[in-house]
Protein backbone atom coordinates (compact mmCIF):
# COMPACT_ATOMS: atom_id res chain seq x y z
CA UNK A 1 0.00 0.00 0.00
CA UNK A 2 1.07 3.60 -0.27
CA UNK A 3 -0.16 7.03 0.67
CA UNK A 4 0.68 10.48 -0.59
CA UNK A 5 2.36 12.45 2.17
CA UNK A 6 3.32 16.10 2.50
CA UNK A 7 5.65 17.89 0.11
CA UNK A 8 5.74 15.36 -2.72
CA UNK A 9 6.70 12.54 -0.38
CA UNK A 10 5.06 9.18 -0.85
CA UNK A 11 4.95 6.55 1.88
CA UNK A 12 5.16 2.90 0.80
CA UNK A 13 4.46 -0.10 3.01
CA UNK A 14 5.04 -3.77 2.27
CA UNK A 15 3.68 -6.37 4.63
CA UNK A 16 4.24 -10.08 4.92
CA UNK A 17 1.62 -12.06 6.82
CA UNK A 18 2.40 -15.64 7.80
CA UNK A 19 -0.84 -17.38 8.61
CA UNK A 20 -1.38 -20.70 10.35
CA UNK A 21 -5.09 -21.21 9.69
CA UNK A 22 -6.98 -21.76 12.90
CA UNK A 23 -3.96 -20.80 15.00
CA UNK A 24 -3.33 -17.15 14.12
CA UNK A 25 -0.24 -15.72 12.53
CA UNK A 26 2.43 -13.04 12.55
CA UNK A 27 3.20 -10.14 10.25
CA UNK A 28 6.20 -8.04 9.27
CA UNK A 29 6.16 -4.49 7.91
CA UNK A 30 8.65 -2.53 5.83
CA UNK A 31 7.92 1.19 5.50
CA UNK A 32 9.79 3.90 3.60
CA UNK A 33 9.24 7.31 2.00
CA UNK A 34 10.16 8.50 -1.46
CA UNK A 35 10.40 12.11 -2.55
CA UNK A 36 8.36 11.72 -5.71
CA UNK A 37 4.82 12.31 -6.91
CA UNK A 38 3.19 9.30 -8.58
CA UNK A 39 0.30 9.14 -11.00
CA UNK A 40 -2.31 6.59 -9.89
CA UNK A 41 -1.43 3.98 -12.52
CA UNK A 42 2.30 4.35 -11.86
CA UNK A 43 1.75 3.95 -8.12
CA UNK A 44 -0.45 0.86 -8.46
CA UNK A 45 1.95 -0.91 -10.83
CA UNK A 46 4.91 0.00 -8.60
CA UNK A 47 3.12 -1.45 -5.55
CA UNK A 48 2.43 -4.67 -7.46
CA UNK A 49 5.99 -4.92 -8.75
CA UNK A 50 7.38 -4.44 -5.23
CA UNK A 51 5.17 -7.32 -4.08
CA UNK A 52 6.36 -9.49 -6.97
CA UNK A 53 10.00 -8.77 -6.08
CA UNK A 54 9.34 -9.66 -2.44
CA UNK A 55 7.50 -12.84 -3.38
CA UNK A 56 10.38 -13.88 -5.64
CA UNK A 57 12.79 -13.36 -2.74
CA UNK A 58 10.60 -15.59 -0.57
CA UNK A 59 10.74 -18.28 -3.27
CA UNK A 60 14.53 -18.28 -2.86
CA UNK A 61 13.91 -19.56 0.68
CA UNK A 62 11.92 -22.50 -0.72
CA UNK A 63 8.50 -21.14 0.19
CA UNK A 64 6.01 -22.82 -2.11
CA UNK A 65 4.59 -20.38 -4.64
CA UNK A 66 1.11 -21.90 -4.45
CA UNK A 67 0.96 -20.66 -0.85
CA UNK A 68 1.92 -17.07 -1.67
CA UNK A 69 -0.91 -14.59 -2.29
CA UNK A 70 -0.30 -11.01 -3.38
CA UNK A 71 -2.85 -8.71 -1.79
CA UNK A 72 -3.32 -5.59 -3.90
CA UNK A 73 -4.77 -2.25 -2.91
CA UNK A 74 -7.30 -2.28 -5.76
CA UNK A 75 -11.06 -1.99 -5.56
CA UNK A 76 -13.83 -2.38 -8.12
CA UNK A 77 -15.60 0.57 -6.48
CA UNK A 78 -12.71 3.05 -6.47
CA UNK A 79 -10.54 4.90 -8.95
CA UNK A 80 -8.21 1.90 -9.09
CA UNK A 81 -10.92 -0.35 -10.55
CA UNK A 82 -9.92 0.26 -14.15
CA UNK A 83 -6.40 -1.04 -13.42
CA UNK A 84 -7.42 -4.35 -11.83
CA UNK A 85 -7.16 -6.47 -14.97
CA UNK A 86 -3.70 -5.18 -15.87
CA UNK A 87 -2.17 -5.28 -12.38
CA UNK A 88 -3.62 -8.69 -11.52
CA UNK A 89 -2.52 -9.94 -14.94
CA UNK A 90 1.04 -8.79 -14.23
CA UNK A 91 1.06 -10.70 -10.93
CA UNK A 92 -0.32 -13.88 -12.45
CA UNK A 93 2.18 -13.64 -15.32
CA UNK A 94 4.89 -13.92 -12.68
CA UNK A 95 3.14 -17.02 -11.31
CA UNK A 96 1.44 -15.57 -8.23
CA UNK A 97 -2.17 -15.57 -7.11
CA UNK A 98 -3.38 -11.97 -6.70
CA UNK A 99 -6.26 -10.80 -4.53
CA UNK A 100 -8.07 -7.44 -4.60
CA UNK A 101 -10.34 -5.87 -2.03
CA UNK A 102 -12.47 -7.42 -0.28
CA UNK A 103 -10.31 -10.54 -0.37
CA UNK A 104 -7.06 -8.58 0.02
CA UNK A 105 -7.09 -8.34 3.81
CA UNK A 106 -3.31 -7.88 4.10
CA UNK A 107 -3.46 -4.79 1.90
CA UNK A 108 -6.61 -3.25 3.27
CA UNK A 109 -5.89 -4.20 6.88
CA UNK A 110 -2.18 -4.33 7.57
CA UNK A 111 -0.41 -2.21 4.96
CA UNK A 112 -3.14 0.44 4.81
CA UNK A 113 -3.00 0.94 8.56
CA UNK A 114 0.76 1.45 8.63
CA UNK A 115 0.96 3.64 5.52
CA UNK A 116 -1.21 6.30 7.18
CA UNK A 117 1.02 6.80 10.24
PDB file of C-alpha atoms in Angstrom:
ATOM      1  CA  UNK A   1       0.000   0.000   0.000  1.00  0.00           C
ATOM      2  CA  UNK A   2       1.070   3.602  -0.275  1.00  0.00           C
ATOM      3  CA  UNK A   3      -0.155   7.028   0.671  1.00  0.00           C
ATOM      4  CA  UNK A   4       0.675  10.484  -0.586  1.00  0.00           C
ATOM      5  CA  UNK A   5       2.365  12.451   2.171  1.00  0.00           C
ATOM      6  CA  UNK A   6       3.320  16.099   2.500  1.00  0.00           C
ATOM      7  CA  UNK A   7       5.655  17.893   0.108  1.00  0.00           C
ATOM      8  CA  UNK A   8       5.736  15.363  -2.719  1.00  0.00           C
ATOM      9  CA  UNK A   9       6.700  12.537  -0.381  1.00  0.00           C
ATOM     10  CA  UNK A  10       5.060   9.179  -0.852  1.00  0.00           C
ATOM     11  CA  UNK A  11       4.946   6.548   1.880  1.00  0.00           C
ATOM     12  CA  UNK A  12       5.159   2.902   0.800  1.00  0.00           C
ATOM     13  CA  UNK A  13       4.458  -0.098   3.012  1.00  0.00           C
ATOM     14  CA  UNK A  14       5.042  -3.771   2.272  1.00  0.00           C
ATOM     15  CA  UNK A  15       3.677  -6.370   4.633  1.00  0.00           C
ATOM     16  CA  UNK A  16       4.240 -10.084   4.923  1.00  0.00           C
ATOM     17  CA  UNK A  17       1.621 -12.060   6.821  1.00  0.00           C
ATOM     18  CA  UNK A  18       2.401 -15.635   7.800  1.00  0.00           C
ATOM     19  CA  UNK A  19      -0.844 -17.380   8.613  1.00  0.00           C
ATOM     20  CA  UNK A  20      -1.379 -20.703  10.350  1.00  0.00           C
ATOM     21  CA  UNK A  21      -5.087 -21.207   9.691  1.00  0.00           C
ATOM     22  CA  UNK A  22      -6.984 -21.757  12.901  1.00  0.00           C
ATOM     23  CA  UNK A  23      -3.959 -20.800  15.004  1.00  0.00           C
ATOM     24  CA  UNK A  24      -3.327 -17.150  14.117  1.00  0.00           C
ATOM     25  CA  UNK A  25      -0.244 -15.718  12.529  1.00  0.00           C
ATOM     26  CA  UNK A  26       2.431 -13.045  12.552  1.00  0.00           C
ATOM     27  CA  UNK A  27       3.204 -10.139  10.248  1.00  0.00           C
ATOM     28  CA  UNK A  28       6.197  -8.042   9.273  1.00  0.00           C
ATOM     29  CA  UNK A  29       6.161  -4.492   7.912  1.00  0.00           C
ATOM     30  CA  UNK A  30       8.654  -2.526   5.832  1.00  0.00           C
ATOM     31  CA  UNK A  31       7.921   1.191   5.496  1.00  0.00           C
ATOM     32  CA  UNK A  32       9.788   3.905   3.604  1.00  0.00           C
ATOM     33  CA  UNK A  33       9.242   7.306   1.998  1.00  0.00           C
ATOM     34  CA  UNK A  34      10.158   8.504  -1.460  1.00  0.00           C
ATOM     35  CA  UNK A  35      10.400  12.109  -2.555  1.00  0.00           C
ATOM     36  CA  UNK A  36       8.358  11.722  -5.715  1.00  0.00           C
ATOM     37  CA  UNK A  37       4.824  12.311  -6.909  1.00  0.00           C
ATOM     38  CA  UNK A  38       3.194   9.304  -8.578  1.00  0.00           C
ATOM     39  CA  UNK A  39       0.300   9.136 -11.001  1.00  0.00           C
ATOM     40  CA  UNK A  40      -2.305   6.593  -9.889  1.00  0.00           C
ATOM     41  CA  UNK A  41      -1.427   3.981 -12.524  1.00  0.00           C
ATOM     42  CA  UNK A  42       2.302   4.348 -11.857  1.00  0.00           C
ATOM     43  CA  UNK A  43       1.753   3.955  -8.115  1.00  0.00           C
ATOM     44  CA  UNK A  44      -0.449   0.863  -8.460  1.00  0.00           C
ATOM     45  CA  UNK A  45       1.946  -0.907 -10.826  1.00  0.00           C
ATOM     46  CA  UNK A  46       4.908   0.004  -8.601  1.00  0.00           C
ATOM     47  CA  UNK A  47       3.124  -1.450  -5.546  1.00  0.00           C
ATOM     48  CA  UNK A  48       2.430  -4.671  -7.460  1.00  0.00           C
ATOM     49  CA  UNK A  49       5.987  -4.922  -8.754  1.00  0.00           C
ATOM     50  CA  UNK A  50       7.379  -4.444  -5.230  1.00  0.00           C
ATOM     51  CA  UNK A  51       5.171  -7.323  -4.080  1.00  0.00           C
ATOM     52  CA  UNK A  52       6.363  -9.490  -6.971  1.00  0.00           C
ATOM     53  CA  UNK A  53       9.995  -8.769  -6.076  1.00  0.00           C
ATOM     54  CA  UNK A  54       9.343  -9.663  -2.440  1.00  0.00           C
ATOM     55  CA  UNK A  55       7.497 -12.845  -3.376  1.00  0.00           C
ATOM     56  CA  UNK A  56      10.379 -13.879  -5.641  1.00  0.00           C
ATOM     57  CA  UNK A  57      12.794 -13.361  -2.737  1.00  0.00           C
ATOM     58  CA  UNK A  58      10.598 -15.593  -0.568  1.00  0.00           C
ATOM     59  CA  UNK A  59      10.742 -18.276  -3.265  1.00  0.00           C
ATOM     60  CA  UNK A  60      14.528 -18.282  -2.858  1.00  0.00           C
ATOM     61  CA  UNK A  61      13.911 -19.562   0.684  1.00  0.00           C
ATOM     62  CA  UNK A  62      11.920 -22.501  -0.715  1.00  0.00           C
ATOM     63  CA  UNK A  63       8.497 -21.141   0.186  1.00  0.00           C
ATOM     64  CA  UNK A  64       6.008 -22.820  -2.109  1.00  0.00           C
ATOM     65  CA  UNK A  65       4.590 -20.381  -4.638  1.00  0.00           C
ATOM     66  CA  UNK A  66       1.108 -21.896  -4.455  1.00  0.00           C
ATOM     67  CA  UNK A  67       0.959 -20.663  -0.851  1.00  0.00           C
ATOM     68  CA  UNK A  68       1.918 -17.070  -1.673  1.00  0.00           C
ATOM     69  CA  UNK A  69      -0.905 -14.592  -2.285  1.00  0.00           C
ATOM     70  CA  UNK A  70      -0.297 -11.013  -3.376  1.00  0.00           C
ATOM     71  CA  UNK A  71      -2.854  -8.706  -1.788  1.00  0.00           C
ATOM     72  CA  UNK A  72      -3.322  -5.590  -3.904  1.00  0.00           C
ATOM     73  CA  UNK A  73      -4.771  -2.247  -2.906  1.00  0.00           C
ATOM     74  CA  UNK A  74      -7.295  -2.284  -5.757  1.00  0.00           C
ATOM     75  CA  UNK A  75     -11.060  -1.989  -5.562  1.00  0.00           C
ATOM     76  CA  UNK A  76     -13.833  -2.383  -8.117  1.00  0.00           C
ATOM     77  CA  UNK A  77     -15.598   0.568  -6.478  1.00  0.00           C
ATOM     78  CA  UNK A  78     -12.712   3.052  -6.474  1.00  0.00           C
ATOM     79  CA  UNK A  79     -10.541   4.901  -8.952  1.00  0.00           C
ATOM     80  CA  UNK A  80      -8.212   1.902  -9.090  1.00  0.00           C
ATOM     81  CA  UNK A  81     -10.922  -0.355 -10.552  1.00  0.00           C
ATOM     82  CA  UNK A  82      -9.916   0.257 -14.152  1.00  0.00           C
ATOM     83  CA  UNK A  83      -6.396  -1.044 -13.423  1.00  0.00           C
ATOM     84  CA  UNK A  84      -7.423  -4.352 -11.831  1.00  0.00           C
ATOM     85  CA  UNK A  85      -7.163  -6.466 -14.969  1.00  0.00           C
ATOM     86  CA  UNK A  86      -3.698  -5.185 -15.869  1.00  0.00           C
ATOM     87  CA  UNK A  87      -2.173  -5.279 -12.384  1.00  0.00           C
ATOM     88  CA  UNK A  88      -3.623  -8.693 -11.515  1.00  0.00           C
ATOM     89  CA  UNK A  89      -2.515  -9.936 -14.943  1.00  0.00           C
ATOM     90  CA  UNK A  90       1.036  -8.795 -14.235  1.00  0.00           C
ATOM     91  CA  UNK A  91       1.064 -10.696 -10.930  1.00  0.00           C
ATOM     92  CA  UNK A  92      -0.320 -13.882 -12.454  1.00  0.00           C
ATOM     93  CA  UNK A  93       2.183 -13.635 -15.325  1.00  0.00           C
ATOM     94  CA  UNK A  94       4.893 -13.924 -12.683  1.00  0.00           C
ATOM     95  CA  UNK A  95       3.140 -17.018 -11.310  1.00  0.00           C
ATOM     96  CA  UNK A  96       1.439 -15.567  -8.232  1.00  0.00           C
ATOM     97  CA  UNK A  97      -2.174 -15.572  -7.105  1.00  0.00           C
ATOM     98  CA  UNK A  98      -3.377 -11.974  -6.702  1.00  0.00           C
ATOM     99  CA  UNK A  99      -6.256 -10.797  -4.525  1.00  0.00           C
ATOM    100  CA  UNK A 100      -8.066  -7.444  -4.597  1.00  0.00           C
ATOM    101  CA  UNK A 101     -10.342  -5.873  -2.027  1.00  0.00           C
ATOM    102  CA  UNK A 102     -12.466  -7.423  -0.276  1.00  0.00           C
ATOM    103  CA  UNK A 103     -10.307 -10.544  -0.370  1.00  0.00           C
ATOM    104  CA  UNK A 104      -7.060  -8.580   0.021  1.00  0.00           C
ATOM    105  CA  UNK A 105      -7.093  -8.337   3.812  1.00  0.00           C
ATOM    106  CA  UNK A 106      -3.307  -7.876   4.104  1.00  0.00           C
ATOM    107  CA  UNK A 107      -3.461  -4.793   1.904  1.00  0.00           C
ATOM    108  CA  UNK A 108      -6.614  -3.249   3.274  1.00  0.00           C
ATOM    109  CA  UNK A 109      -5.894  -4.198   6.881  1.00  0.00           C
ATOM    110  CA  UNK A 110      -2.176  -4.329   7.567  1.00  0.00           C
ATOM    111  CA  UNK A 111      -0.412  -2.210   4.960  1.00  0.00           C
ATOM    112  CA  UNK A 112      -3.140   0.443   4.807  1.00  0.00           C
ATOM    113  CA  UNK A 113      -2.996   0.943   8.564  1.00  0.00           C
ATOM    114  CA  UNK A 114       0.762   1.453   8.629  1.00  0.00           C
ATOM    115  CA  UNK A 115       0.957   3.643   5.519  1.00  0.00           C
ATOM    116  CA  UNK A 116      -1.213   6.303   7.181  1.00  0.00           C
ATOM    117  CA  UNK A 117       1.017   6.802  10.242  1.00  0.00           C
TER     118      UNK A 117
END
